[in-house]
Tab-separated table of C-alpha atoms in Angstrom:
chain	number	residue	atom	x	y	z
Q	147	MET	CA	102.839	18.733	224.355
Q	148	LEU	CA	106.444	19.552	223.486
Q	149	ILE	CA	107.019	22.656	221.264
Q	150	LEU	CA	110.300	22.910	219.338
Q	151	ARG	CA	111.336	25.733	217.139
Q	152	GLY	CA	112.349	24.888	213.567
Q	153	SER	CA	113.997	26.413	210.590
Q	154	PRO	CA	112.743	29.378	208.536
Q	155	ALA	CA	109.647	28.360	206.519
Q	156	LEU	CA	110.209	30.798	203.659
Q	157	SER	CA	113.258	32.013	201.834
Q	158	PRO	CA	114.110	35.771	201.965
Q	159	PHE	CA	112.871	36.048	198.393
Q	160	ARG	CA	109.527	34.413	199.232
Q	161	LEU	CA	109.118	36.704	202.216
Q	162	GLN	CA	109.833	39.720	200.081
Q	163	LYS	CA	107.293	38.613	197.552
Q	164	LEU	CA	104.660	38.074	200.275
Q	165	ALA	CA	105.387	41.522	201.718
Q	166	GLN	CA	104.913	42.976	198.197
Q	167	ASP	CA	101.638	41.102	197.836
Q	168	LEU	CA	100.377	42.413	201.185
Q	169	ALA	CA	101.431	46.005	200.265
Q	170	ALA	CA	99.546	45.602	196.974
Q	171	ASP	CA	96.429	44.751	199.094
Q	172	GLY	CA	96.828	47.923	201.120
Q	173	PHE	CA	98.839	46.639	204.137
Q	174	LYS	CA	101.956	48.566	205.100
Q	175	VAL	CA	104.230	45.803	206.259
Q	176	ALA	CA	107.228	46.931	208.353
Q	177	GLY	CA	108.519	43.388	208.843
Q	178	LEU	CA	107.682	39.805	208.068
Q	179	GLY	CA	108.959	36.456	209.285
Q	180	ALA	CA	107.860	32.803	208.946
Q	181	GLU	CA	109.296	29.742	210.736
Q	182	PHE	CA	108.396	26.098	211.313
Q	183	VAL	CA	107.339	25.057	214.745
Q	184	HIS	CA	107.083	21.360	215.688
Q	185	LEU	CA	104.459	20.175	218.169
Q	186	ALA	CA	105.065	16.686	219.637
Q	187	ALA	CA	102.317	14.934	221.497
Q	188	LEU	CA	103.972	12.571	224.023
Q	189	ARG	CA	102.689	9.442	225.812
Q	190	GLY	CA	105.273	9.947	228.546
Q	191	GLU	CA	108.403	11.818	229.463
Q	192	LEU	CA	111.467	11.735	227.175
Q	193	SER	CA	114.862	11.052	228.658
Q	194	PRO	CA	117.556	13.734	228.054
Q	195	ASP	CA	119.101	11.512	225.383
Q	196	GLN	CA	115.694	10.895	223.679
Q	197	HIS	CA	114.984	14.683	223.771
Q	198	ARG	CA	118.304	15.306	222.088
Q	199	VAL	CA	117.503	12.630	219.325
Q	200	LEU	CA	114.166	14.338	218.748
Q	201	GLU	CA	115.830	17.701	218.407
Q	202	GLN	CA	118.296	16.366	215.999
Q	203	LEU	CA	115.479	14.793	213.884
Q	204	LEU	CA	113.734	18.163	213.747
Q	205	THR	CA	116.845	20.074	212.816
Q	206	TYR	CA	116.839	20.381	209.040
Q	207	GLY	CA	116.843	22.961	206.233
Q	208	PRO	CA	118.501	26.273	206.310
Q	209	THR	CA	119.784	27.500	209.734
Q	210	ARG	CA	119.397	31.250	209.647
Q	211	ALA	CA	118.970	33.279	212.836
Q	212	ALA	CA	115.490	34.173	213.769
Q	213	THR	CA	114.239	37.364	212.172
Q	214	GLY	CA	113.122	38.930	215.453
Q	215	THR	CA	109.994	40.268	213.779
Q	216	ARG	CA	107.366	41.377	216.267
Q	217	GLY	CA	103.749	41.989	215.529
Q	218	ILE	CA	100.742	39.912	214.824
Q	219	GLY	CA	101.298	36.176	215.003
Q	220	LEU	CA	99.444	33.878	212.627
Q	221	VAL	CA	99.673	30.070	212.918
Q	222	ILE	CA	98.978	27.911	209.910
Q	223	ALA	CA	98.252	24.342	210.885
Q	224	PRO	CA	96.523	21.284	209.392
Q	225	ARG	CA	92.736	21.130	209.944
Q	226	PRO	CA	91.754	19.777	213.345
Q	227	GLY	CA	91.195	16.009	213.201
Q	228	THR	CA	93.463	15.456	210.202
Q	229	ILE	CA	96.949	14.058	210.152
Q	230	SER	CA	99.247	15.565	207.508
Q	231	PRO	CA	101.502	13.399	205.362
Q	232	TRP	CA	104.438	15.207	207.006
Q	233	SER	CA	103.211	14.211	210.375
Q	234	SER	CA	102.829	10.543	209.437
Q	235	LYS	CA	106.365	10.297	208.036
Q	236	ALA	CA	107.952	12.248	210.905
Q	237	THR	CA	106.173	10.183	213.538
Q	238	ASP	CA	107.233	6.941	211.801
Q	239	ILE	CA	110.843	8.139	211.736
Q	240	ALA	CA	110.743	8.982	215.421
Q	241	HIS	CA	109.469	5.535	216.186
Q	242	LEU	CA	112.171	3.966	214.082
Q	243	CYS	CA	114.716	5.973	216.135
Q	244	GLY	CA	113.371	4.458	219.327
Q	245	LEU	CA	111.248	7.330	220.465
Q	246	GLU	CA	108.179	5.301	221.334
Q	247	ALA	CA	106.923	7.934	223.752
Q	248	VAL	CA	106.237	10.199	220.789
Q	249	GLN	CA	102.613	9.806	219.926
Q	250	ARG	CA	102.572	12.262	217.030
Q	251	ILE	CA	104.681	15.114	215.591
Q	252	GLU	CA	103.060	17.870	213.626
Q	253	ARG	CA	104.663	20.885	211.853
Q	254	VAL	CA	103.019	24.298	211.748
Q	255	ILE	CA	104.135	27.595	210.221
Q	256	VAL	CA	104.115	30.695	212.421
Q	257	PHE	CA	104.094	34.011	210.542
Q	258	GLN	CA	104.922	37.187	212.377
Q	259	ILE	CA	103.673	40.340	210.665
Q	260	ASP	CA	104.751	43.763	211.789
Q	261	LEU	CA	102.338	46.373	210.498
Q	262	GLY	CA	104.262	49.230	212.004
Q	263	ALA	CA	102.091	51.676	213.818
Q	264	LEU	CA	99.047	49.492	213.180
Q	265	SER	CA	100.459	46.618	215.134
Q	266	PRO	CA	99.018	46.305	218.633
Q	267	THR	CA	101.313	46.976	221.593
Q	268	PRO	CA	101.823	44.212	224.168
Q	269	ALA	CA	99.355	45.990	226.504
Q	270	GLN	CA	96.819	46.127	223.695
Q	271	ARG	CA	97.265	42.449	223.032
Q	272	GLN	CA	96.616	41.667	226.688
Q	273	ALA	CA	93.534	43.801	226.690
Q	274	ILE	CA	92.224	42.006	223.523
Q	275	ALA	CA	92.968	38.583	225.068
Q	276	ALA	CA	91.158	39.440	228.311
């Protein structure tokens, strides 16, 4: 599985609106970020040229620097066992570009929500995961 970072998933306006909605529900949000992440299932290794082509295919939309928001991570992905329309089209395009080793490409959204003092520290996260 190849994981490639993508562009921001929400505009600053939409992030601000989401933070306001969370605040209205009683969450004190210190920071909020959302970005696309691409997951590529491969049948074999990609050559450096093929890897470069795949990266170019998955470079689209606004190119703003990462927010650097830390906190709770939340991944939004299609239901297991389903293939999204985005995935079907992206996989078809990859095959048309000669990337036959690409079995499937899927796009997920990763939200980072910083709840300030309520956010777990890295040590607390490790303790929870253990």
